[in-house]
Coordinates of C-alpha atoms in Angstrom, one line a residue:
M1 CA -148.4 83.0 41.3
K2 CA -148.6 81.5 37.8
F3 CA -151.0 78.3 37.5
K4 CA -148.3 76.1 36.5
D5 CA -146.4 76.8 39.8
M6 CA -149.4 76.2 42.0
K7 CA -148.6 73.3 44.2
Y8 CA -150.7 70.1 44.5
E9 CA -150.5 67.7 47.2
R10 CA -153.0 65.0 48.0
P11 CA -154.3 65.8 51.4
D12 CA -153.6 63.3 54.3
A13 CA -157.3 62.4 55.0
K14 CA -156.8 60.9 58.3
V15 CA -155.1 64.0 59.5
Y16 CA -157.7 66.3 58.1
F17 CA -160.6 64.3 59.4
A18 CA -159.1 64.1 62.9
E19 CA -158.5 68.0 62.9
M20 CA -161.9 68.8 61.6
D21 CA -163.5 66.5 64.2
E22 CA -161.7 68.3 66.9
L23 CA -162.6 71.8 65.5
L24 CA -166.3 70.7 64.9
N25 CA -166.4 69.4 68.5
Q26 CA -165.4 72.8 69.7
L27 CA -168.0 74.6 67.4
E28 CA -170.7 72.3 68.6
Q29 CA -169.9 73.3 72.1
S30 CA -169.7 77.1 71.4
E31 CA -172.4 79.0 73.0
S32 CA -172.0 82.5 71.7
C33 CA -171.2 84.2 68.5
E34 CA -168.0 85.7 70.0
T35 CA -166.6 81.8 70.6
F36 CA -168.3 80.5 67.4
M37 CA -166.6 83.0 64.6
P38 CA -162.9 82.3 65.4
I39 CA -163.4 78.5 65.0
F40 CA -166.0 79.0 62.1
K41 CA -163.0 80.9 60.3
E42 CA -160.6 78.2 61.3
I43 CA -162.6 75.5 59.6
N44 CA -163.5 77.5 56.6
K45 CA -159.6 77.8 56.0
K46 CA -159.1 74.0 56.0
R47 CA -162.3 73.4 53.9
L48 CA -160.9 75.9 51.2
H49 CA -157.5 74.1 51.1
I50 CA -159.5 70.8 50.4
Q51 CA -161.6 72.5 47.7
T52 CA -158.4 74.3 46.1
M53 CA -156.7 70.9 45.8
S54 CA -159.7 69.1 44.4
T55 CA -160.0 72.0 41.8
L56 CA -156.3 71.8 40.8
V57 CA -156.8 68.2 40.0
S58 CA -160.2 68.8 38.1
V59 CA -158.6 71.5 36.1
R60 CA -155.3 69.8 35.1
H61 CA -157.1 66.7 34.4
S62 CA -159.5 68.4 31.9
I63 CA -156.5 70.0 30.3
N64 CA -155.0 66.4 29.7
T65 CA -157.3 63.7 30.1
V66 CA -154.6 61.0 29.4
D67 CA -152.0 62.6 32.0
E68 CA -151.4 59.5 34.0
F69 CA -150.7 61.4 37.4
Y70 CA -153.9 63.6 37.3
D71 CA -156.1 60.7 35.8
K72 CA -155.1 58.8 39.0
E73 CA -155.7 61.8 41.2
N74 CA -159.1 62.6 39.4
D75 CA -160.4 59.0 40.4
Y76 CA -159.2 59.6 43.9
W77 CA -161.2 62.7 44.3
D78 CA -164.2 61.0 42.5
N79 CA -164.1 58.8 45.5
A80 CA -162.8 61.2 48.2
N81 CA -165.3 64.3 47.6
P82 CA -168.3 62.4 49.0
E83 CA -166.4 61.5 52.0
Y84 CA -165.1 65.2 52.5
Q85 CA -168.8 66.1 52.0
V86 CA -169.7 64.2 55.2
I87 CA -167.6 66.6 57.1
D88 CA -168.9 69.6 55.3
T89 CA -172.5 68.3 56.2
R90 CA -171.8 68.0 59.8
F91 CA -170.3 71.5 59.8
I92 CA -173.3 73.2 58.1
K93 CA -175.7 71.1 60.2
I94 CA -174.1 72.7 63.5
C95 CA -174.1 76.2 62.2
C96 CA -177.7 75.8 61.2
E97 CA -178.8 74.5 64.5
K98 CA -177.2 77.0 66.6
P99 CA -179.8 79.1 68.6
F100 CA -178.0 82.5 68.2
R101 CA -178.5 82.6 64.5
E102 CA -179.7 86.1 64.9
D103 CA -176.4 87.2 66.1
L104 CA -174.5 85.0 63.5
L105 CA -176.6 86.8 60.8
K106 CA -174.5 90.1 61.6
E107 CA -171.4 88.3 60.6
I108 CA -172.4 85.6 58.1
P109 CA -174.8 86.2 55.1
E110 CA -178.3 84.6 55.4
T111 CA -177.5 82.7 52.0
F112 CA -174.9 80.6 53.9
F113 CA -177.6 79.2 56.2
Q114 CA -180.2 78.8 53.4
L115 CA -177.5 76.8 51.1
G116 CA -176.7 74.9 54.4
E117 CA -180.4 73.8 54.7
C118 CA -180.3 72.6 51.0
S119 CA -177.2 70.8 51.5
I120 CA -178.8 69.0 54.6
K121 CA -181.8 68.0 52.8
S122 CA -179.9 66.8 49.7
F123 CA -177.0 64.8 51.6
D124 CA -176.7 61.9 54.1
E125 CA -173.8 59.8 54.8
S126 CA -175.7 56.7 53.4
I127 CA -175.6 58.1 49.7
V128 CA -171.8 58.3 49.7
P129 CA -171.4 55.2 47.4
L130 CA -174.2 56.5 45.2
L131 CA -172.3 59.8 44.8
Q132 CA -169.3 58.1 44.0
E133 CA -170.8 56.1 41.4
E134 CA -172.3 59.3 39.9
N135 CA -168.9 60.9 39.9
K136 CA -167.5 57.9 38.0
L137 CA -170.3 58.0 35.4
A138 CA -169.8 61.7 34.8
S139 CA -165.9 61.1 34.3
E140 CA -167.0 58.3 32.0
Y141 CA -169.2 60.6 30.0
G142 CA -166.4 63.2 29.8
K143 CA -163.9 60.8 28.7
L144 CA -166.2 59.3 25.8
K145 CA -166.5 62.6 24.5
A146 CA -162.9 63.6 24.8
S147 CA -161.9 60.4 22.9
C148 CA -163.6 61.5 19.7
K149 CA -161.3 61.3 16.7
I150 CA -163.1 62.1 13.4
T151 CA -161.3 61.6 10.2
F152 CA -162.7 64.4 7.8
D153 CA -161.2 65.1 4.6
G154 CA -158.1 63.4 5.6
E155 CA -157.6 65.4 8.9
E156 CA -158.2 63.9 12.4
M157 CA -160.5 66.0 14.6
N158 CA -162.1 66.2 17.9
L159 CA -165.7 67.4 18.6
A160 CA -164.6 71.0 19.1
Q161 CA -162.7 71.0 15.8
I162 CA -165.2 69.5 13.7
A163 CA -167.8 72.1 15.0
A164 CA -166.0 74.7 13.3
V165 CA -166.2 73.0 9.9
C166 CA -169.9 72.7 10.5
E167 CA -170.0 76.6 9.8
S168 CA -168.4 76.1 6.6
M169 CA -169.9 78.3 3.6
D170 CA -169.9 75.2 1.3
R171 CA -173.3 73.4 2.0
D172 CA -171.8 70.1 0.9
T173 CA -168.9 70.5 3.4
R174 CA -171.1 71.7 6.2
K175 CA -173.5 68.6 5.7
R176 CA -170.7 66.2 5.5
A177 CA -169.1 67.7 8.7
Y178 CA -172.3 67.8 10.5
D179 CA -173.2 64.2 9.6
A180 CA -169.6 63.1 10.5
K181 CA -170.0 64.7 13.9
M182 CA -173.4 63.0 14.6
S183 CA -172.1 59.7 13.1
F184 CA -169.8 59.6 16.4
F185 CA -172.9 59.9 18.6
E186 CA -174.8 57.4 16.5
E187 CA -171.9 54.9 16.7
H188 CA -171.5 55.3 20.5
A189 CA -175.3 55.7 21.3
A190 CA -175.4 52.5 23.2
Q191 CA -172.6 53.8 25.5
F192 CA -174.4 57.2 25.9
D193 CA -177.6 55.5 26.8
E194 CA -176.2 53.1 29.1
I195 CA -174.2 56.0 30.9
Y196 CA -177.3 58.2 31.2
D197 CA -179.6 55.1 32.1
K198 CA -177.2 54.5 35.1
M199 CA -177.1 58.1 35.8
V200 CA -180.9 58.5 36.2
K201 CA -181.2 55.1 38.3
V202 CA -178.5 56.2 40.7
R203 CA -180.0 59.6 41.1
T204 CA -183.5 58.1 41.8
K205 CA -182.1 55.8 44.4
M206 CA -180.4 58.7 46.0
A207 CA -183.6 60.6 46.2
K208 CA -185.6 57.6 47.6
Q209 CA -183.0 56.8 50.2
L210 CA -183.3 60.4 51.1
G211 CA -187.0 60.3 51.4
F212 CA -188.0 62.1 48.2
E213 CA -190.7 60.7 45.6
N214 CA -188.3 61.4 42.9
Y215 CA -185.1 63.0 42.0
I216 CA -186.7 66.3 40.8
E217 CA -187.2 67.7 44.4
L218 CA -183.6 66.4 45.2
G219 CA -182.3 68.1 42.1
Y220 CA -183.7 71.3 43.2
Y221 CA -181.9 71.1 46.6
R222 CA -178.7 70.1 44.9
M223 CA -179.1 73.1 42.6
N224 CA -179.7 75.3 45.5
R225 CA -182.9 76.9 44.3
L226 CA -183.2 79.2 47.3
D227 CA -186.3 81.3 46.3
Y228 CA -188.4 79.6 43.4
N229 CA -189.8 76.0 42.7
A230 CA -190.7 73.9 39.7
D231 CA -194.1 75.4 39.3
M232 CA -192.7 78.9 38.9
I233 CA -190.2 77.4 36.4
A234 CA -192.9 75.7 34.4
G235 CA -194.8 79.2 34.1
Y236 CA -191.5 80.7 33.0
R237 CA -191.1 78.0 30.4
K238 CA -194.6 78.7 29.3
Q239 CA -193.7 82.4 28.8
I240 CA -190.7 81.4 26.6
Q241 CA -193.1 79.0 24.5
D242 CA -195.6 81.8 24.1
F243 CA -193.4 84.9 23.3
V244 CA -189.8 83.5 22.4
T245 CA -190.5 80.6 20.2
P246 CA -192.6 82.7 17.6
C247 CA -189.8 85.4 17.7
A248 CA -187.1 82.6 17.4
A249 CA -189.2 81.2 14.2
R250 CA -189.1 84.8 12.7
I251 CA -185.3 85.0 13.4
F252 CA -184.8 81.7 11.4
E253 CA -187.0 82.8 8.7
R254 CA -184.7 86.0 8.2
Q255 CA -181.8 83.6 8.3
R256 CA -183.4 81.5 5.5
K257 CA -184.0 84.3 3.3
R258 CA -180.3 85.7 3.7
L259 CA -179.2 82.3 2.8
G260 CA -181.3 82.0 -0.2
F261 CA -182.6 78.3 0.7
D262 CA -186.3 76.9 0.3
S263 CA -185.9 75.5 3.8
L264 CA -183.2 75.5 6.6
A265 CA -181.6 72.1 7.1
Y266 CA -180.2 71.0 10.5
Y267 CA -176.7 71.6 8.9
D268 CA -177.7 75.1 7.9
M269 CA -178.7 76.5 11.2
A270 CA -175.0 77.3 12.4
L271 CA -174.5 79.3 9.1
K272 CA -175.9 82.7 9.6
F273 CA -174.7 84.4 6.4
E274 CA -174.0 83.2 2.9
D275 CA -170.5 84.4 2.8
G276 CA -169.7 83.0 6.1
N277 CA -170.3 83.8 9.7
A278 CA -168.2 86.5 11.5
M279 CA -165.1 85.1 12.5
P280 CA -162.4 86.5 14.7
V281 CA -159.5 87.9 12.9
G282 CA -156.2 86.9 14.1
T283 CA -154.3 84.4 16.2
S284 CA -155.1 83.3 19.7
D285 CA -152.6 85.6 21.1
D286 CA -154.1 88.4 19.0
L287 CA -157.4 87.6 20.6
V288 CA -156.0 87.9 24.1
N289 CA -154.3 91.0 23.2
Y290 CA -157.6 92.6 22.1
A291 CA -159.3 91.2 25.2
V292 CA -156.6 93.1 27.4
K293 CA -157.3 96.6 25.4
M294 CA -160.8 96.1 25.7
Y295 CA -161.0 95.4 29.4
H296 CA -158.5 98.2 30.2
E297 CA -160.7 100.8 28.0
M298 CA -164.0 99.4 29.7
S299 CA -162.9 100.3 33.3
E300 CA -160.2 100.5 35.8
E301 CA -161.6 97.4 37.7
T302 CA -161.7 95.3 34.5
G303 CA -158.1 96.4 33.5
N304 CA -156.7 95.3 36.7
F305 CA -158.5 92.0 36.3
I306 CA -157.3 91.1 33.1
D307 CA -153.7 91.9 34.0
L308 CA -154.0 89.5 36.8
M309 CA -155.4 86.7 34.4
V310 CA -152.6 87.3 31.8
E311 CA -149.5 87.6 34.2
N312 CA -150.4 84.6 36.0
E313 CA -151.5 82.7 33.1
L314 CA -154.9 81.6 34.5
W315 CA -156.4 80.3 31.6
D316 CA -156.0 77.4 29.0
L317 CA -157.8 78.2 25.7
I318 CA -156.4 76.1 22.8
S319 CA -158.2 73.0 21.7
R320 CA -155.9 70.0 21.8
P321 CA -156.2 66.0 21.4
N322 CA -157.3 64.5 24.9
K323 CA -158.4 67.8 26.3
Q324 CA -162.1 67.8 27.5
M325 CA -164.7 69.6 25.5
G326 CA -166.4 72.7 26.5
G327 CA -165.3 75.8 28.6
Y328 CA -165.8 76.7 32.3
M329 CA -164.5 79.2 34.8
T330 CA -163.5 78.0 38.3
E331 CA -162.0 79.4 41.4
L332 CA -158.7 78.6 42.9
G333 CA -159.9 79.8 46.2
E334 CA -156.7 79.3 48.3
F335 CA -155.0 81.4 45.8
K336 CA -157.7 83.9 45.5
V337 CA -157.8 83.7 41.6
P338 CA -160.2 82.4 38.9
F339 CA -159.2 80.0 36.2
I340 CA -160.7 80.0 32.6
F341 CA -160.7 76.6 30.6
S342 CA -161.8 76.6 26.9
N343 CA -161.2 75.0 23.4
F344 CA -160.5 77.8 20.8
N345 CA -161.6 76.6 17.5
G346 CA -161.3 79.7 15.2
T347 CA -165.1 80.7 15.4
S348 CA -166.9 83.6 17.3
A349 CA -167.2 81.2 20.3
D350 CA -163.6 82.1 20.8
V351 CA -164.5 85.7 21.6
D352 CA -167.6 84.6 23.7
V353 CA -165.0 82.8 25.9
L354 CA -163.1 86.0 26.5
T355 CA -166.4 87.7 27.3
H356 CA -168.6 85.2 29.0
E357 CA -166.0 83.1 31.0
A358 CA -164.3 86.4 31.9
G359 CA -167.5 87.8 33.2
H360 CA -167.5 84.8 35.6
A361 CA -163.8 85.5 36.5
F362 CA -164.5 89.2 36.9
Q363 CA -167.3 88.6 39.5
N364 CA -164.9 86.2 41.4
Y365 CA -162.3 89.0 41.1
M366 CA -164.8 91.7 42.6
A367 CA -166.0 89.5 45.3
D368 CA -162.5 89.1 46.9
E369 CA -163.7 90.8 50.2
I370 CA -166.3 88.0 51.0
E371 CA -164.8 85.7 53.4
V372 CA -167.2 82.9 53.7
P373 CA -166.1 80.5 50.8
D374 CA -169.6 79.2 50.3
V375 CA -171.1 82.7 49.1
V376 CA -168.1 84.0 47.1
F377 CA -170.1 82.8 44.0
P378 CA -173.7 83.3 43.8
T379 CA -176.0 80.4 42.9
M380 CA -175.8 79.1 39.4
E381 CA -178.6 81.2 37.6
S382 CA -177.4 84.3 39.3
C383 CA -173.7 83.7 38.5
E384 CA -174.6 83.4 34.8
I385 CA -176.0 87.1 34.9
D386 CA -172.4 88.0 35.4
S387 CA -171.2 86.3 32.4
M388 CA -173.9 87.0 29.9
S389 CA -174.1 90.6 30.6
M390 CA -170.2 90.9 29.9
E391 CA -170.9 89.5 26.4
F392 CA -173.3 92.6 26.0
F393 CA -171.0 95.0 27.5
A394 CA -168.4 94.0 25.3
Y395 CA -170.2 95.1 22.0
P396 CA -168.5 98.3 21.6
W397 CA -165.2 96.6 21.4
M398 CA -166.3 94.0 18.8
D399 CA -164.6 95.8 15.9
L400 CA -161.2 94.7 17.5
F401 CA -162.0 91.0 17.2
F402 CA -164.1 91.2 14.0
K403 CA -163.0 94.1 12.0
D404 CA -165.3 95.1 9.2
K405 CA -167.6 92.1 10.3
A406 CA -168.2 93.4 13.7
D407 CA -172.0 94.6 13.1
R408 CA -172.6 90.8 11.6
Y409 CA -171.3 89.5 14.9
R410 CA -173.4 91.8 17.1
F411 CA -176.6 90.8 15.1
S412 CA -175.8 87.2 15.1
H413 CA -175.0 87.3 18.8
M414 CA -178.1 88.9 19.6
C415 CA -180.1 86.5 17.6
G416 CA -178.5 83.8 19.4
T417 CA -179.4 85.2 22.8
L418 CA -183.1 84.8 21.7
T419 CA -182.9 81.5 19.9
F420 CA -181.2 80.1 22.7
L421 CA -184.1 80.5 25.3
P422 CA -186.5 77.9 23.8
Y423 CA -183.7 75.4 23.7
G424 CA -182.7 75.9 27.3
A425 CA -186.4 75.5 28.3
L426 CA -186.4 72.4 26.3
V427 CA -183.4 70.8 28.0
D428 CA -185.0 71.7 31.5
H429 CA -188.4 70.4 30.6
F430 CA -186.9 67.3 29.2
Q431 CA -185.1 66.6 32.5
H432 CA -188.3 67.0 34.5
E433 CA -189.9 64.5 32.2
V434 CA -186.8 61.9 32.7
Y435 CA -186.7 62.0 36.3
A436 CA -190.4 61.9 36.7
N437 CA -190.4 58.6 34.8
P438 CA -187.0 57.2 35.8
D439 CA -188.1 53.5 34.3
W440 CA -188.3 54.8 30.7
T441 CA -186.2 53.0 28.1
P442 CA -183.7 54.9 26.2
T443 CA -186.0 54.8 23.1
Q444 CA -188.7 56.4 25.4
R445 CA -186.3 59.1 26.3
K446 CA -185.5 59.9 22.9
E447 CA -188.9 60.1 21.8
A448 CA -189.9 62.4 24.7
W449 CA -186.9 64.6 23.6
R450 CA -188.1 64.9 20.0
K451 CA -192.0 65.5 21.1
L452 CA -190.7 68.4 23.3
E453 CA -188.3 69.6 20.6
K454 CA -191.3 70.0 18.2
E455 CA -193.1 72.0 20.8
Y456 CA -190.3 74.5 21.6
M457 CA -188.3 74.4 18.2
P458 CA -190.8 73.6 15.7
Y459 CA -188.5 75.2 13.1
K460 CA -185.8 72.5 13.3
N461 CA -185.8 70.1 10.3
Y462 CA -183.8 67.0 10.8
E463 CA -184.9 65.2 7.6
G464 CA -182.0 62.9 6.4
C465 CA -180.2 62.5 9.7
K466 CA -181.5 59.2 11.5
I467 CA -180.1 59.9 15.1
L468 CA -181.7 63.5 15.2
E469 CA -184.9 62.4 13.9
E470 CA -185.0 59.6 16.5
G471 CA -184.4 62.3 19.2
G472 CA -180.8 61.9 19.9
W473 CA -179.6 65.6 19.9
W474 CA -179.3 65.7 23.7
Y475 CA -176.4 63.2 23.8
Q476 CA -174.2 66.4 23.2
Q477 CA -175.4 68.3 25.9
G478 CA -173.1 67.6 29.0
H479 CA -175.3 69.4 31.4
I480 CA -177.9 66.8 31.1
F481 CA -175.5 64.2 32.0
E482 CA -173.2 65.8 34.5
M483 CA -175.3 68.5 36.2
P484 CA -178.9 67.7 36.2
F485 CA -181.2 70.6 36.1
Y486 CA -178.3 73.0 35.5
Y487 CA -179.7 74.6 32.4
I488 CA -182.6 76.5 32.9
D489 CA -180.3 78.7 34.9
Y490 CA -178.6 80.0 31.5
T491 CA -182.0 81.2 30.3
L492 CA -182.8 83.0 33.5
A493 CA -179.6 84.7 33.6
Q494 CA -179.9 85.5 29.7
V495 CA -183.2 87.4 30.4
C496 CA -181.5 89.4 33.0
A497 CA -178.5 90.0 31.0
Q498 CA -180.6 91.2 27.9
Q499 CA -182.3 93.5 30.6
F500 CA -178.7 95.1 31.1
F501 CA -178.3 95.4 27.4
I502 CA -181.7 97.2 27.0
R503 CA -180.5 99.5 29.7
M504 CA -177.2 100.2 28.3
N505 CA -178.7 100.7 24.8
N506 CA -181.4 103.4 26.4
K507 CA -178.3 105.1 27.9
D508 CA -179.2 104.3 31.4
E509 CA -176.4 106.1 33.4
E510 CA -176.6 103.4 36.2
Y511 CA -176.4 100.1 34.3
W512 CA -172.5 99.5 34.7
N513 CA -172.6 100.6 38.7
D514 CA -175.4 98.2 39.0
Y515 CA -173.5 95.6 37.3
K516 CA -170.3 96.1 39.6
H517 CA -172.6 96.2 42.7
L518 CA -174.0 92.7 41.4
C519 CA -170.6 91.1 41.2
K520 CA -169.5 92.2 44.5
L521 CA -172.3 90.9 46.1
G522 CA -171.4 87.5 45.0
G523 CA -173.7 84.9 46.8
T524 CA -174.7 86.9 49.6
L525 CA -178.2 87.2 48.4
S526 CA -180.7 84.8 46.6
F527 CA -181.4 84.9 43.0
T528 CA -184.6 87.0 43.1
N529 CA -183.2 89.3 45.6
L530 CA -179.9 89.9 43.6
V531 CA -181.9 90.6 40.5
K532 CA -183.8 93.2 42.3
E533 CA -180.7 94.7 43.8
A534 CA -179.3 95.1 40.5
G535 CA -182.5 97.0 39.2
L536 CA -183.8 94.4 37.0
T537 CA -187.1 92.5 36.6
V538 CA -187.4 88.9 38.0
P539 CA -188.0 86.6 34.8
F540 CA -190.9 84.8 36.6
E541 CA -193.0 88.1 36.7
D542 CA -196.0 88.2 34.2
G543 CA -194.9 90.4 31.2
C544 CA -191.2 90.0 31.7
M545 CA -190.6 88.0 28.5
E546 CA -193.0 89.9 26.4
H547 CA -191.2 93.2 27.3
V548 CA -187.8 91.8 26.6
V549 CA -188.8 90.1 23.4
N550 CA -190.4 93.4 22.2
E551 CA -187.2 95.4 22.9
L552 CA -184.7 93.2 21.4
E553 CA -186.7 92.3 18.3
A554 CA -187.2 96.0 17.8
W555 CA -183.4 96.3 17.8
L556 CA -182.9 93.6 15.5
N557 CA -185.7 95.0 13.1
D558 CA -183.6 98.3 13.1
V559 CA -180.9 96.3 11.3
D560 CA -180.8 95.6 7.6
D561 CA -179.3 92.3 7.7
S562 CA -179.0 91.8 4.2
T563 CA -176.2 94.4 4.1
L564 CA -174.0 93.0 6.7

């Protein structure tokens, strides 16, 4: 079924709650695995319908934020989802309290119960109004960024479009474009600060109400950290500071030399080569056609997957006015298909969508035999391994997209996977500081960001841009507002994906089979267990970062970037 033909109807909440109440009573009374499982499956079928209707609205609203019907439906779900979560929590609690769990584990993956325990600890009916307020604030943030209209050289642009100009080969154009983008954030700084201040206070109130000291512990439960904690993350961030930050500084020094500047300014960092970054060649339709060819040649499974995506129009890729920023992949569970959302802007990021988000979607496609909806996807840090690894696996086909600049793309992409790690650690560390100090003023938050930025990314030079010098860069990072603590996940996954690349580069014959196995497992194992199952080293282990950095920097050093 094509995406446009997928029917949306707002569920009758009263009917749903009544039906679920009856089924949950039956589940509560079940005394054996044999009586439990049929009811469990019927409940999941109804839950999946609710999730799918909510997702359809979310996707269609993000495609056009001013569509009157879906704007109203999005408001409805902002309020309704926490109420549906009450039912979900009761369901999960009943499952977790059954005395015959050992029998249930033969039918249901253990991670379902681990996730359930996180859900129980992170939710209570009393915080529903706070969750509704949090949803409204997240929607407000999204609308504020989507409302951006920057007039640049006579043309009106949104944030995605001006970002492409920020990679211009002309230094003056690049600076003016970057300053124009940041002027939007500076002009709306009070709004961004107010939204975030309310978010921090709402989340802190939730945590206190649930008995936590602050939001950090609650945030970890909400992010389903099944087998690691804040201390392990702090140690991992230290590995990044010790080994990756110096490597990133060397990468940017090579970039400075290539560009021929005395120093790299904030508006120079996005330009990797003097005569321009590697840009995809062709229209949006051409890029899709290249992706189809690539996935057909990559494997039988990826070929079947991409045919499903194309034939059913399971993506919306082009940037348009009033479309939300960013990109994502989500699942339309009832239809058993993924959906990809993006904002093509003519840069290499367009190709990254056709690899990264397609990696997520491919995992969803491969996990179609998993019946329990809660564990089709792995937890966040694990699912990002699937997407980031696909970016590397696509390297042999980059000549399709970039023609004679394919080597330039591969070199730049590899550099980016390393220089990203200190930034990802910075975002995470900043949030730990914010939620440990919820009464900070907006000024104190910005000061904390700038201090940490100098520790993790000392090579950044913001001279001449007031909002960046004052510590306002993070206004742009949607995860900080919308999904607290969801960012270190990208770095953990990146380190795992980099290991897949090292295996591929070293001609390991099993890397692709291990990747497919990882995708099929979905969320049936926790993060560290999935990593081990895929034949990779867990990033928390001492020596992991040093090994990865040494291997990848050696690969980069074999490239004469002055000739690219």
